[in-house]
Short mmCIF file of C-alpha atoms and ligand atoms in Angstrom, two decimals:
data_model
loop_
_atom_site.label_atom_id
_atom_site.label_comp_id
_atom_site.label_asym_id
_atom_site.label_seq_id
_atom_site.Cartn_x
_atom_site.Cartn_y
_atom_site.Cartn_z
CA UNK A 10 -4.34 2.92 -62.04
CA UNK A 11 -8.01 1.73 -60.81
CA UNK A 12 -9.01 -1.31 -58.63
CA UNK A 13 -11.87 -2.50 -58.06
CA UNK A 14 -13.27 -2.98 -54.01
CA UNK A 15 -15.44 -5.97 -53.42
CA UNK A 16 -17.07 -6.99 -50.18
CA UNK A 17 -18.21 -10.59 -50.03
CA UNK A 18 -21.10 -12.34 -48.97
CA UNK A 19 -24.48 -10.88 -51.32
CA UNK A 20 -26.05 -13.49 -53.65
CA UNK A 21 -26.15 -11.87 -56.95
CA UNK A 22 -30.36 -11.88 -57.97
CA UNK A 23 -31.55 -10.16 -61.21
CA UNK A 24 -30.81 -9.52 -64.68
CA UNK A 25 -28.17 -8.20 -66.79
CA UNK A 26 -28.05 -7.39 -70.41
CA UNK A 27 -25.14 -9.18 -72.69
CA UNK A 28 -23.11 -6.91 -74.46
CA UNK A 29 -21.93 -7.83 -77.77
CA UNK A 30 -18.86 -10.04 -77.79
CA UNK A 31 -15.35 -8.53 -77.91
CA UNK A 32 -14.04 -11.71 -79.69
CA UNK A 33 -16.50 -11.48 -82.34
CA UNK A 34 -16.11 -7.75 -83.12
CA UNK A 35 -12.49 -7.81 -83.35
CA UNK A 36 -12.37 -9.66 -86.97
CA UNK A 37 -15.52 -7.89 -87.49
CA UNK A 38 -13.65 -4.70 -87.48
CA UNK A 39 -10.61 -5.78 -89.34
CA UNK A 40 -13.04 -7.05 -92.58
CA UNK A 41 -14.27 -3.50 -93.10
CA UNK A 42 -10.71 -3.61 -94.91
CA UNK A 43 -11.43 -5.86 -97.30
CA UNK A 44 -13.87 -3.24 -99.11
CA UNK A 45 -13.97 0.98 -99.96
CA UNK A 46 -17.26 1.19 -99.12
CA UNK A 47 -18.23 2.23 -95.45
CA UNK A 48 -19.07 -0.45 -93.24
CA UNK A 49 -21.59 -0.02 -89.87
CA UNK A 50 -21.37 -2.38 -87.16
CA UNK A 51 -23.76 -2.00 -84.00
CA UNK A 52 -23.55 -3.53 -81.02
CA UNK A 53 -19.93 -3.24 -80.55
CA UNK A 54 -19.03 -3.70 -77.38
CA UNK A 55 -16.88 -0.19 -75.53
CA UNK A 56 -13.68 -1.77 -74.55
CA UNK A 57 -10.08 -0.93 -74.28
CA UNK A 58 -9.22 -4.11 -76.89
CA UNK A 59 -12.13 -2.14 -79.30
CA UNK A 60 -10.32 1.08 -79.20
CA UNK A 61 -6.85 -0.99 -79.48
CA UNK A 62 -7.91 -2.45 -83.01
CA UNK A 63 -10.01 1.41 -84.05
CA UNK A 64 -6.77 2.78 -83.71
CA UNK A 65 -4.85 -0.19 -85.57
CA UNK A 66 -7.54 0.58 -88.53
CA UNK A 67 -7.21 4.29 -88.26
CA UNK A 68 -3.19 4.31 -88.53
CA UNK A 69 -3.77 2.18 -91.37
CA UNK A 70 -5.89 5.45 -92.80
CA UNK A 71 -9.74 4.29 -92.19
CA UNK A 72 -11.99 7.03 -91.19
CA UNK A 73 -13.86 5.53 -88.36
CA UNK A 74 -16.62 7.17 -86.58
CA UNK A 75 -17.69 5.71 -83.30
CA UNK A 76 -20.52 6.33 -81.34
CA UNK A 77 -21.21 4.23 -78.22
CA UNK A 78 -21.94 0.80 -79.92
CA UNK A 79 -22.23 2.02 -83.32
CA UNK A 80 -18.95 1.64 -85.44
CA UNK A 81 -18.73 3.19 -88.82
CA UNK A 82 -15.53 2.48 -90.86
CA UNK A 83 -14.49 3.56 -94.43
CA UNK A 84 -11.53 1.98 -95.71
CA UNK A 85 -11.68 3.99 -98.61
CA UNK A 86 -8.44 5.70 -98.37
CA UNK A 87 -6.54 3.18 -96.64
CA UNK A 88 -2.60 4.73 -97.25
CA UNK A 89 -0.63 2.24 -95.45
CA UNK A 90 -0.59 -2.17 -95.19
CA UNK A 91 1.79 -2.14 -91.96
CA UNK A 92 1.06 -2.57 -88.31
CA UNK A 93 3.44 -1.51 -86.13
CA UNK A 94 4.48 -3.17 -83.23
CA UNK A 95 3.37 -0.65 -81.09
CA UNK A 96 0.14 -1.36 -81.62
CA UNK A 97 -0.12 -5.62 -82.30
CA UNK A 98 2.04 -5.47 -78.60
CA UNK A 99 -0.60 -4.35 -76.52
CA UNK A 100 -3.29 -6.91 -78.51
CA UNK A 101 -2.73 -9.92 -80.32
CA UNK A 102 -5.69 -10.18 -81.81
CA UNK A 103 -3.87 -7.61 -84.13
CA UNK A 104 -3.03 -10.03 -86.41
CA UNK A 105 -6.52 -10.17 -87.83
CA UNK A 106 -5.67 -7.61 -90.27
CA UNK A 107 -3.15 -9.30 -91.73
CA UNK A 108 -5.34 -11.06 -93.98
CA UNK A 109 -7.56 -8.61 -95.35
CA UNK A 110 -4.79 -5.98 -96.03
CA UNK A 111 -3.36 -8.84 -98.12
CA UNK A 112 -6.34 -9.59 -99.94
CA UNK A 113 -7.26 -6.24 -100.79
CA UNK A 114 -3.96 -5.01 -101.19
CA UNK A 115 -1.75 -7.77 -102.01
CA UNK A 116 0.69 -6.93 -99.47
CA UNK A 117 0.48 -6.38 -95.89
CA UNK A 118 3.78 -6.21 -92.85
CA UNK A 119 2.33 -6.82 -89.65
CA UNK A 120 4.31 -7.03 -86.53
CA UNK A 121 4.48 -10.74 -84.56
CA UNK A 122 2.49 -10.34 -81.67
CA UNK A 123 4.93 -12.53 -80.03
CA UNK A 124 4.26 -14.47 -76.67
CA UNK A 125 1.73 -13.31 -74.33
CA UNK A 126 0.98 -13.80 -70.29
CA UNK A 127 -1.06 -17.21 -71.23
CA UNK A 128 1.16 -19.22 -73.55
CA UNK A 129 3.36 -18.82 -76.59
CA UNK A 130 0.68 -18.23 -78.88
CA UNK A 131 2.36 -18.30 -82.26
CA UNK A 132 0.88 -17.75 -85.42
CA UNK A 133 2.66 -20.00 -87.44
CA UNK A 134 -0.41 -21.58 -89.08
CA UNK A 135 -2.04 -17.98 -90.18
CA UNK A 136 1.44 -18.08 -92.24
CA UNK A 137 1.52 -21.20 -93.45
CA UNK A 138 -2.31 -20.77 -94.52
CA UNK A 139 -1.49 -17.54 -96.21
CA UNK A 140 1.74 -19.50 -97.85
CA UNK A 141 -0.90 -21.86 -99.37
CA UNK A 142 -3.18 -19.53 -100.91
CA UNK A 143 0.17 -17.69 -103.21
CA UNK A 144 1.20 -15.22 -100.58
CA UNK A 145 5.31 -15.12 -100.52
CA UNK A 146 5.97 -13.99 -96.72
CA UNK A 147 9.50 -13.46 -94.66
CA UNK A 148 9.68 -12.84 -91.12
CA UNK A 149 12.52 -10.27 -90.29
CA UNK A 150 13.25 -7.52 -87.98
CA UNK A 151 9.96 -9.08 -86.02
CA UNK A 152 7.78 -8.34 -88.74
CA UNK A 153 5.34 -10.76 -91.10
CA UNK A 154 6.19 -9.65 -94.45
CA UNK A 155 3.46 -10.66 -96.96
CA UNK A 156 3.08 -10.00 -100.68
CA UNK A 157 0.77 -11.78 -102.98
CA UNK A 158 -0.49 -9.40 -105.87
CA UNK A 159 -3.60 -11.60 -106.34
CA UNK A 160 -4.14 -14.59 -103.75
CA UNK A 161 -5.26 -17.98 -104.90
CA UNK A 162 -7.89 -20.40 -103.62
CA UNK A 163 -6.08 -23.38 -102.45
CA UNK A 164 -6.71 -26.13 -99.64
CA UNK A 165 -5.81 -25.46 -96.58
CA UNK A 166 -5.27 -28.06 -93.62
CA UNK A 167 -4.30 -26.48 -90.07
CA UNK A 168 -2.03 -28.65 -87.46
CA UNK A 169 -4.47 -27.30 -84.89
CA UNK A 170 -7.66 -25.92 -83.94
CA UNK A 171 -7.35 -21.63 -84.68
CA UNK A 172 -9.72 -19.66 -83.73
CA UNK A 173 -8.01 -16.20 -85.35
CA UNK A 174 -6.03 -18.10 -87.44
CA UNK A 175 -9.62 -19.59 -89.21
CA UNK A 176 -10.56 -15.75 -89.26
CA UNK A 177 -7.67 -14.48 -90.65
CA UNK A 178 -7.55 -17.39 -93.19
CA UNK A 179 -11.74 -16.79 -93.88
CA UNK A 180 -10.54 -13.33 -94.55
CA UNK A 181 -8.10 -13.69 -97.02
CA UNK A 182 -9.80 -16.26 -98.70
CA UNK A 183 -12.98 -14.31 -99.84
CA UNK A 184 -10.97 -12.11 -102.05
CA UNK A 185 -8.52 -14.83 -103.55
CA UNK A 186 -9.10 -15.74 -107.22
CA UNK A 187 -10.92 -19.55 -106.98
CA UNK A 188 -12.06 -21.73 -104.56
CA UNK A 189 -10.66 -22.10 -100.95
CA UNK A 190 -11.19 -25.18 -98.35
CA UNK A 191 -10.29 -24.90 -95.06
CA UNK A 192 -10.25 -28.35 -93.75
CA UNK A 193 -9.70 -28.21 -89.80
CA UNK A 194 -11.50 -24.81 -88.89
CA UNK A 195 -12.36 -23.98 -85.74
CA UNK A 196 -16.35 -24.10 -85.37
CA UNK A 197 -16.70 -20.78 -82.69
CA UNK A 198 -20.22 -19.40 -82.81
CA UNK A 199 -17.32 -15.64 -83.53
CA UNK A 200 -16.56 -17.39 -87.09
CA UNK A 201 -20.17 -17.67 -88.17
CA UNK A 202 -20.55 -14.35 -87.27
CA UNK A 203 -17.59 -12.76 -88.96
CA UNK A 204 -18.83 -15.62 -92.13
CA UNK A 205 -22.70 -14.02 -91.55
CA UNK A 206 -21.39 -10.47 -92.19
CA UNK A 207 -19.06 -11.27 -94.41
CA UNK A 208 -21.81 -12.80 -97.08
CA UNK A 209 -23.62 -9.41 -96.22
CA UNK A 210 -21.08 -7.90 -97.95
CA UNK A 211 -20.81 -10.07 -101.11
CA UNK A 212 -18.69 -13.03 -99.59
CA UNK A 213 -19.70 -16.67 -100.98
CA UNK A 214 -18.74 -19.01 -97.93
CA UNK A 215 -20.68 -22.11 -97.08
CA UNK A 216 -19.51 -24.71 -94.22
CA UNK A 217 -18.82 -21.88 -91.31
CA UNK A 218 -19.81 -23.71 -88.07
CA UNK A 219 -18.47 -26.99 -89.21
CA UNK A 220 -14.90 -28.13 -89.74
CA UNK A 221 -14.57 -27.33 -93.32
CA UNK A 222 -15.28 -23.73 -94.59
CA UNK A 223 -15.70 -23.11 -98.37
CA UNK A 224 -14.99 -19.87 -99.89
CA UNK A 225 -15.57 -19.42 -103.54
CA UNK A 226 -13.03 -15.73 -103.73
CA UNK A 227 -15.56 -12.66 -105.23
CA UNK A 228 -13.34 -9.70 -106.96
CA UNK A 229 -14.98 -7.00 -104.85
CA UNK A 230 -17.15 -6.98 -101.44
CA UNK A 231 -19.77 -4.11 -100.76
CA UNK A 232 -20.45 -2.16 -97.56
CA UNK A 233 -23.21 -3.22 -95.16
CA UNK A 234 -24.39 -2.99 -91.70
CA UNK A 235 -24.35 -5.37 -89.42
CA UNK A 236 -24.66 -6.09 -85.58
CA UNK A 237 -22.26 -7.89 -83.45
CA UNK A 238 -23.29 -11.04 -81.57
CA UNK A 239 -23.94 -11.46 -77.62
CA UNK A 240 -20.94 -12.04 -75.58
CA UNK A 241 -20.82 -15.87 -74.60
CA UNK A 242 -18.26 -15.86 -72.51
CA UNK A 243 -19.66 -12.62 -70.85
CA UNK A 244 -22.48 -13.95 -70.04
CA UNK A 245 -21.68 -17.00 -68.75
CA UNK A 246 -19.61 -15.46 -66.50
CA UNK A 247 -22.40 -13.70 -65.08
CA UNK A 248 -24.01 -17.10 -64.49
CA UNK A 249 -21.12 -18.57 -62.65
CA UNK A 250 -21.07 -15.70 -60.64
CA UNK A 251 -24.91 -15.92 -60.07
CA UNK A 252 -24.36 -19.48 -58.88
CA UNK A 253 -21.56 -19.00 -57.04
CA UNK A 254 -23.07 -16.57 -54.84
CA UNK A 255 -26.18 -18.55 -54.10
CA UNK A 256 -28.39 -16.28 -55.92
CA UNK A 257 -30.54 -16.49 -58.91
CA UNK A 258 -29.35 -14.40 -62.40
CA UNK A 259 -30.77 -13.97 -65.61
CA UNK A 260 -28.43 -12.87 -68.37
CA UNK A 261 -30.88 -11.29 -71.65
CA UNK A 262 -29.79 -10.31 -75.16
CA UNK A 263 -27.97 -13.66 -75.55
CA UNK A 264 -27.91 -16.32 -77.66
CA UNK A 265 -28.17 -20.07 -75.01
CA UNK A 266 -27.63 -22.22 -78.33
CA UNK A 267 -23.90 -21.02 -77.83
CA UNK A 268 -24.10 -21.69 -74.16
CA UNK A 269 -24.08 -25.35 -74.33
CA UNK A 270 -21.24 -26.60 -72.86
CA UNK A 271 -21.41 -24.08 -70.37
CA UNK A 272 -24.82 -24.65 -69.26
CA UNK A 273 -24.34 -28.53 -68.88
CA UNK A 274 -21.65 -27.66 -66.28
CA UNK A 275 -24.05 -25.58 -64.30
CA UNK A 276 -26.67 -28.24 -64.14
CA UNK A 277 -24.16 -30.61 -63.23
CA UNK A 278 -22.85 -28.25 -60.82
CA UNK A 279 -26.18 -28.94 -59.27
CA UNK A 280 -27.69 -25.35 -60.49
CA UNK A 281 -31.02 -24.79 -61.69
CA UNK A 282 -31.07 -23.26 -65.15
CA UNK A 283 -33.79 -22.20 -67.38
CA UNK A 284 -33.12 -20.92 -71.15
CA UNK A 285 -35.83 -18.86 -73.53
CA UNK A 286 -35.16 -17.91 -77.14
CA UNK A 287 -32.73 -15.16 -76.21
CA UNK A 288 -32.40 -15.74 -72.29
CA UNK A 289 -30.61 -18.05 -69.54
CA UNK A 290 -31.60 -17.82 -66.04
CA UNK A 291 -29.25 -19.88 -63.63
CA UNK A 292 -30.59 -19.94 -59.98
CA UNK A 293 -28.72 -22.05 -56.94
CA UNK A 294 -30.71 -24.59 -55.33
CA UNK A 295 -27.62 -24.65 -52.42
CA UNK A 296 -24.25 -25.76 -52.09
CA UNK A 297 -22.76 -26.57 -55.86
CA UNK A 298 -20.82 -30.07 -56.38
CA UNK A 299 -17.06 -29.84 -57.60
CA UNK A 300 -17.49 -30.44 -61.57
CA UNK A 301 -14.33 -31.54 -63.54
CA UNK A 302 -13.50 -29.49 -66.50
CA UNK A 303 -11.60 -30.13 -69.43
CA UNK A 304 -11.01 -27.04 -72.31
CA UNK A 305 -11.40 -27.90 -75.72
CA UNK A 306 -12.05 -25.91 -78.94
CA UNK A 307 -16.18 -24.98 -79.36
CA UNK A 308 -18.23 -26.86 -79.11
CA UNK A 309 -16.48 -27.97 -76.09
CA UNK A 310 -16.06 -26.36 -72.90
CA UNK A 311 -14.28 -23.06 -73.46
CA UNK A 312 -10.71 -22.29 -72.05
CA UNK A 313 -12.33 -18.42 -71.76
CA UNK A 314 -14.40 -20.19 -69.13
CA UNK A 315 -11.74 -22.19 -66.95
CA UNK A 316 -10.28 -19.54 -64.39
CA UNK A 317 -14.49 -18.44 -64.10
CA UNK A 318 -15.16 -22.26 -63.31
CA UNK A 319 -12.32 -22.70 -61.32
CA UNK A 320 -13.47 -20.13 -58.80
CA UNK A 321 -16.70 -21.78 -58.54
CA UNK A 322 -14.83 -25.24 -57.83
CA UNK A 323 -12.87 -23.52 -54.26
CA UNK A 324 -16.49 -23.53 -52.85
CA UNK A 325 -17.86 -26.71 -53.97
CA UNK A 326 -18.39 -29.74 -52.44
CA UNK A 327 -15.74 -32.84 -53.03
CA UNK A 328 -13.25 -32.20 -55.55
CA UNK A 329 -12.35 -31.55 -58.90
CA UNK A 330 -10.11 -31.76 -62.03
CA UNK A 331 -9.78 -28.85 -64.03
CA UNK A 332 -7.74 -29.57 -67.17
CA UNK A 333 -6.49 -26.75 -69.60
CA UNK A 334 -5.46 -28.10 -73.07
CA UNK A 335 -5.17 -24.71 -75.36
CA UNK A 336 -3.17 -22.34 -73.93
CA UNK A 337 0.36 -23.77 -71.71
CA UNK A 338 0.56 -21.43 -69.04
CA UNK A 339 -3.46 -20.62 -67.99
CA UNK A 340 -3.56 -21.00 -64.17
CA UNK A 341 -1.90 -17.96 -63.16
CA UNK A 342 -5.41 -17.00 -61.45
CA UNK A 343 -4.25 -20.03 -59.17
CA UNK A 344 -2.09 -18.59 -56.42
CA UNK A 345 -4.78 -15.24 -55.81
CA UNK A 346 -7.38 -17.54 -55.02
CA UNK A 347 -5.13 -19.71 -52.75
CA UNK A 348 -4.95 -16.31 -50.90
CA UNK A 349 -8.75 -16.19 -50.70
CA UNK A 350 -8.14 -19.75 -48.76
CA UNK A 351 -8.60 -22.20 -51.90
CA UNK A 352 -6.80 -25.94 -51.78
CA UNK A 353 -5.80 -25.95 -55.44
CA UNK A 354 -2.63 -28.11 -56.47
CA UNK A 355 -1.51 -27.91 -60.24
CA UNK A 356 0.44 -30.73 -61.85
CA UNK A 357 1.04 -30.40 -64.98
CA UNK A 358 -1.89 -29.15 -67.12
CA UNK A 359 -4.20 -30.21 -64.17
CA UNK A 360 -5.61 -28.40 -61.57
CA UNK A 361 -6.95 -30.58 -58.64
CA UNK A 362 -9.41 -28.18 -56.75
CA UNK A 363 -10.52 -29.31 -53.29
CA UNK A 364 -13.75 -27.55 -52.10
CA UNK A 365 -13.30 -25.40 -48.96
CA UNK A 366 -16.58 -24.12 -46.89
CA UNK A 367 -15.52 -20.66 -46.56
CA UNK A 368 -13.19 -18.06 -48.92
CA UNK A 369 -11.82 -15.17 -47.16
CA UNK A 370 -11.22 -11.58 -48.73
CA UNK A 371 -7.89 -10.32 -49.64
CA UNK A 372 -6.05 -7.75 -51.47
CA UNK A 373 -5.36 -9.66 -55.32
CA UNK A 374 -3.67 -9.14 -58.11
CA UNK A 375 -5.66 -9.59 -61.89
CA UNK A 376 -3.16 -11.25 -64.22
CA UNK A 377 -4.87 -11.67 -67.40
CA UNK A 378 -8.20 -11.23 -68.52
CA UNK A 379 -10.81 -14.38 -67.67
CA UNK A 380 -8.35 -14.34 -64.54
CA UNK A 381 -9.57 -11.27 -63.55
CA UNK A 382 -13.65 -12.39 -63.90
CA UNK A 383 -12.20 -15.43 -61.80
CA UNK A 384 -11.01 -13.11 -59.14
CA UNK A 385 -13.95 -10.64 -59.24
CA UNK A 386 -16.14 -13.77 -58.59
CA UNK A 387 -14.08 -15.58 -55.89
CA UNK A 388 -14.16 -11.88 -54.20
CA UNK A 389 -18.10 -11.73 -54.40
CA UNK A 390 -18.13 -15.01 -52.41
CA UNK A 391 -15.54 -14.40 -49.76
CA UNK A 392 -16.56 -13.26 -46.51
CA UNK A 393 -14.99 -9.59 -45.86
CA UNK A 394 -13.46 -7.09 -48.12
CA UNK A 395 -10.95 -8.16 -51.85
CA UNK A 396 -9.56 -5.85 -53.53
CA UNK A 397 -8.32 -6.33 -56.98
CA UNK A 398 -5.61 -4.75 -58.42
CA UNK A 399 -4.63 -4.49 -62.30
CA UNK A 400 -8.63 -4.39 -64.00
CA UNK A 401 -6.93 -3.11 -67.39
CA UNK A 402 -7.25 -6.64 -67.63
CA UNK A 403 -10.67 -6.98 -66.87
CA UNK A 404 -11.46 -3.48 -69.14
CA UNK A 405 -9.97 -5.27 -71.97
CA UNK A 406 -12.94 -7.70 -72.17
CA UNK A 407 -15.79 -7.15 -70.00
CA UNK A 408 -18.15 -3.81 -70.82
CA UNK A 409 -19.22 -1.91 -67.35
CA UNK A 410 -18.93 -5.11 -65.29
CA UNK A 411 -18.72 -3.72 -62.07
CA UNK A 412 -21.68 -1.55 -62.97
CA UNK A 413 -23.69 -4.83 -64.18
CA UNK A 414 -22.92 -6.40 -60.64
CA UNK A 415 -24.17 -3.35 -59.03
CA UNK A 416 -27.17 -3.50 -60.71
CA UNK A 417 -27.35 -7.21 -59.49
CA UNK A 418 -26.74 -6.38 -56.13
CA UNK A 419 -22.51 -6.56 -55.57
CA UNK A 420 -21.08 -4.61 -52.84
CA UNK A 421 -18.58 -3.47 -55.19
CA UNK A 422 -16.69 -0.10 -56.39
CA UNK A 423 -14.19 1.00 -58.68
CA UNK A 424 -11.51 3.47 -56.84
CA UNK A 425 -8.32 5.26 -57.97
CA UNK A 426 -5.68 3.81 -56.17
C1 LIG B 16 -8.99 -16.92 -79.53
C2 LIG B 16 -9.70 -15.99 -78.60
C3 LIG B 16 -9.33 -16.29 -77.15
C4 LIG B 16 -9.56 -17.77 -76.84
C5 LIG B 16 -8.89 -18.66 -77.87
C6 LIG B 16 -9.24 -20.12 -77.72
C7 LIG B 16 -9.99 -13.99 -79.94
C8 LIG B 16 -9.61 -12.58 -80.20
N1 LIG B 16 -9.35 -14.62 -78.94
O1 LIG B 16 -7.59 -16.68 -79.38
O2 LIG B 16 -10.14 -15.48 -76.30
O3 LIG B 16 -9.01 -18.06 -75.57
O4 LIG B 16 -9.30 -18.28 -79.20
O5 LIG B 16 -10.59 -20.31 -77.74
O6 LIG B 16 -10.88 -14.53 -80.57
N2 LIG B 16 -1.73 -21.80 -82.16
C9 LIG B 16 -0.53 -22.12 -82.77
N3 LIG B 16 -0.25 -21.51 -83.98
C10 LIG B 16 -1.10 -20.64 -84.58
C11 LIG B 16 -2.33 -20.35 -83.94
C12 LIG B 16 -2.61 -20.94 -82.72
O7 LIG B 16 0.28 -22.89 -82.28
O8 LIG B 16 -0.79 -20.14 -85.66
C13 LIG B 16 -2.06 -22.45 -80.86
C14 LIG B 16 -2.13 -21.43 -79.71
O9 LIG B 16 -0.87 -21.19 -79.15
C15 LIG B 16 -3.07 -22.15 -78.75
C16 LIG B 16 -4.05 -22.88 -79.70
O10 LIG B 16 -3.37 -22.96 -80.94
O11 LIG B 16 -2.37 -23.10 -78.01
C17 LIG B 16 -5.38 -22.19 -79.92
O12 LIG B 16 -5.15 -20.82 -80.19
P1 LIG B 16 -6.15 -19.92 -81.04
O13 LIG B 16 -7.44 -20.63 -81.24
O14 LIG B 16 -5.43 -19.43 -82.25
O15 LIG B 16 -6.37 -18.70 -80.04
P2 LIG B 16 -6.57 -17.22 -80.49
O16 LIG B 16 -7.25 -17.20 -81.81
O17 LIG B 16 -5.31 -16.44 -80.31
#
């Protein structure tokens, strides 16, 4: 087990490269199913949640070669459509394979990721989606049993905003016999992406970015290469914790058009922020002002982004309402950075954050992964030493951070415990 060691008190100043985005390479990964020729993705980001789904792929009998951010796949000789629960346990995002085995294979058993540290997160719609295009599916024993020996396009209206489930549903659709509409999709810059590659590979989809998707199904896709986008959520992490510390960060290799909502609360945060075609630079011009926050699906302000914002909120001046409307149980970062010395009181879905002029280090405990970037940034603010225990969280989702902070001048180290 590793923690990481942070001393307070340095303004972060400098700038640090995005790495590709961990939510965008995931479904990336799982459409190299959907054809048997190879197919090279670059820029893939080296995390423990990357590894998780290689490993999913090569149990299902891919040969995948990887080479720092260069992943080569050939699903050639795929011999098996189930995913244990083994492996869908330790990631949810799991599920994302569920719809290209299907519509490659016309049958796929995937274990239910069941609930996870922040919220129930069922996939109910992914089924009933799949149930509309001609799949025949049963849930026993904890597994999603789904057989369809050729899918068919079909409407498809989810109860909610999905970000996976529009994935998994994108996926399955591009092989289906027909035309597919998904009315209701969620609009993340990750579903263009995994759309962009997609048509790369043969896929005719029109509508990604917008709430309906079209999908005219193809009978085959081709291989192709193709390079995973910049990290949003990465980097505006880095920005917060720029701003936070009173210093003055650019983050490069990004994309700002996806940073929009994000942006707008630095400014109003009282930040100054400057954006070039594939740059942001945020720099502090003093104390920030408490901004309310309120999650909704993209292009809204990003529930990845709450605990990060959050921890910029226990130093602000006045006070602030931070509401989380995605996931039911996302404030666990809440009591750690009371023991930093925030005034945060939660009722409900609401957090009412009261800035405080000072944090103080302590020892804290990571409990999911934007949690831990929360902690990491309240800990680069308060005065003395944090220490913060758990960073498999934090290694699921951000690529070398402590060695990007470094680089930006953090006091901080990773140690074996
Ligand atoms: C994805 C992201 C995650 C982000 C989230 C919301 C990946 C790998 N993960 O997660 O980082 O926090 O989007 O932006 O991309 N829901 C249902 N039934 C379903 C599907 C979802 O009730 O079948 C609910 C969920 O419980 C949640 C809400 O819908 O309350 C949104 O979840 P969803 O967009 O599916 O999140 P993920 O795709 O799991």
């Amino acid at each position: 087990m590793q923690k990481l060691v942070i001393t307070g008190g340095t303004p972060l100043r400098g700038s640090v490269v995005a790495s590709g985005a961990k939510n965008a390479a995931l479904p990336l990964l799982a459409s190299a199913l959907l054809t048997d020729e190879p197919v090279v993705f670059e820029n893939v980001p080296e995390l423990a949640d990357i590894t998780t789904m290689i490993h999913l792929l090569e149990d299902l009998g891919c040969k995948v070669q990887r080479n720092g951010h260069r992943v080569e796949i050939d699903a050639s000789a795929v011999n098996s459509t189930e995913a244990n629960y083994d492996l869908v346990k330790t990631m949810r995002a799991s599920i994302l394979v569920l719809g290209p085995l299907l519509a490659r294979f016309g049958k796929a058993k995937v274990s239910l990721p069941g609930g996870c540290s922040i919220g129930a997160r069922p996939v109910d719609q992914h089924i009933k989606g799949m149930k509309a295009l001609g799949a025949e599916i049963s849930l026993e024993h904890g597994y999603v049993n789904a057989a369809s020996p050729k899918l068919k396009g079909a409407k498809i209206l989810t109860d909610m905003v999905t970000v996976t489930g529009t994935e998994n549903l994108l996926m399955a659709a591009v092989l289906a016999e027909g035309q597919t509409i998904i009315e209701n999709a969620a609009r993340e810059p990750e579903i263009v992406d995994l759309a962009r590659c997609l048509k790369s590979m043969g896929a005719d989809i029109s509508g990604e970015g917008t709430v309906t998707i079209v999908v005219n199904g193809v009978k085959k896709l081709h291989g192709t290469t193709y390079s995973v986008m910049a990290d949003r959520i990465e980097a505006g992490s880095f920005l917060v914790a720029g701003i936070a510390t009173g210093g003055d960060v650019t983050v490069t290799h990004c994309q700002p058009e996806y940073l929009g909502s994000v942006i707008d609360k630095l400014l109003e945060a009282g930040a100054e922020v400057i954006t070039g075609d594939d740059w942001v630079r945020a720099r502090s011009l003093g104390r920030t002002k408490a901004v309310d926050i309120r999650t909704v699906p993209y292009p809204g302000f990003p529930t990845d982004m709450q605990a990060q914002f959050m921890a910029l909120d226990t130093i602000s001046e006045g006070a602030s309402h931070i509401t989380e409307t995605i996931f039911e149980n996302r404030f666990m970062h809440v009591p750690e950075l009371q023991r930093l010395g925030a005034d945060i009181n939660i009722d409900g879905n609401t957090a009412t954050v009261r800035g405080v002029a000072k944090l103080s280090g302590a020892p804290l405990m990571a409990t999911d992964l934007r949690a831990s970037a929360a902690l990491v940034i309240a800990a680069l603010v308060a005065e003395g030493e944090s220490t913060v225990d758990r960073i498999y969280h934090l290694d699921r989702g951000y690529e070398k951070m402590e060695e990007k902070l470094k680089a930006l001048g953090a006091k901080i180290e990773r140690v074996n415990k």
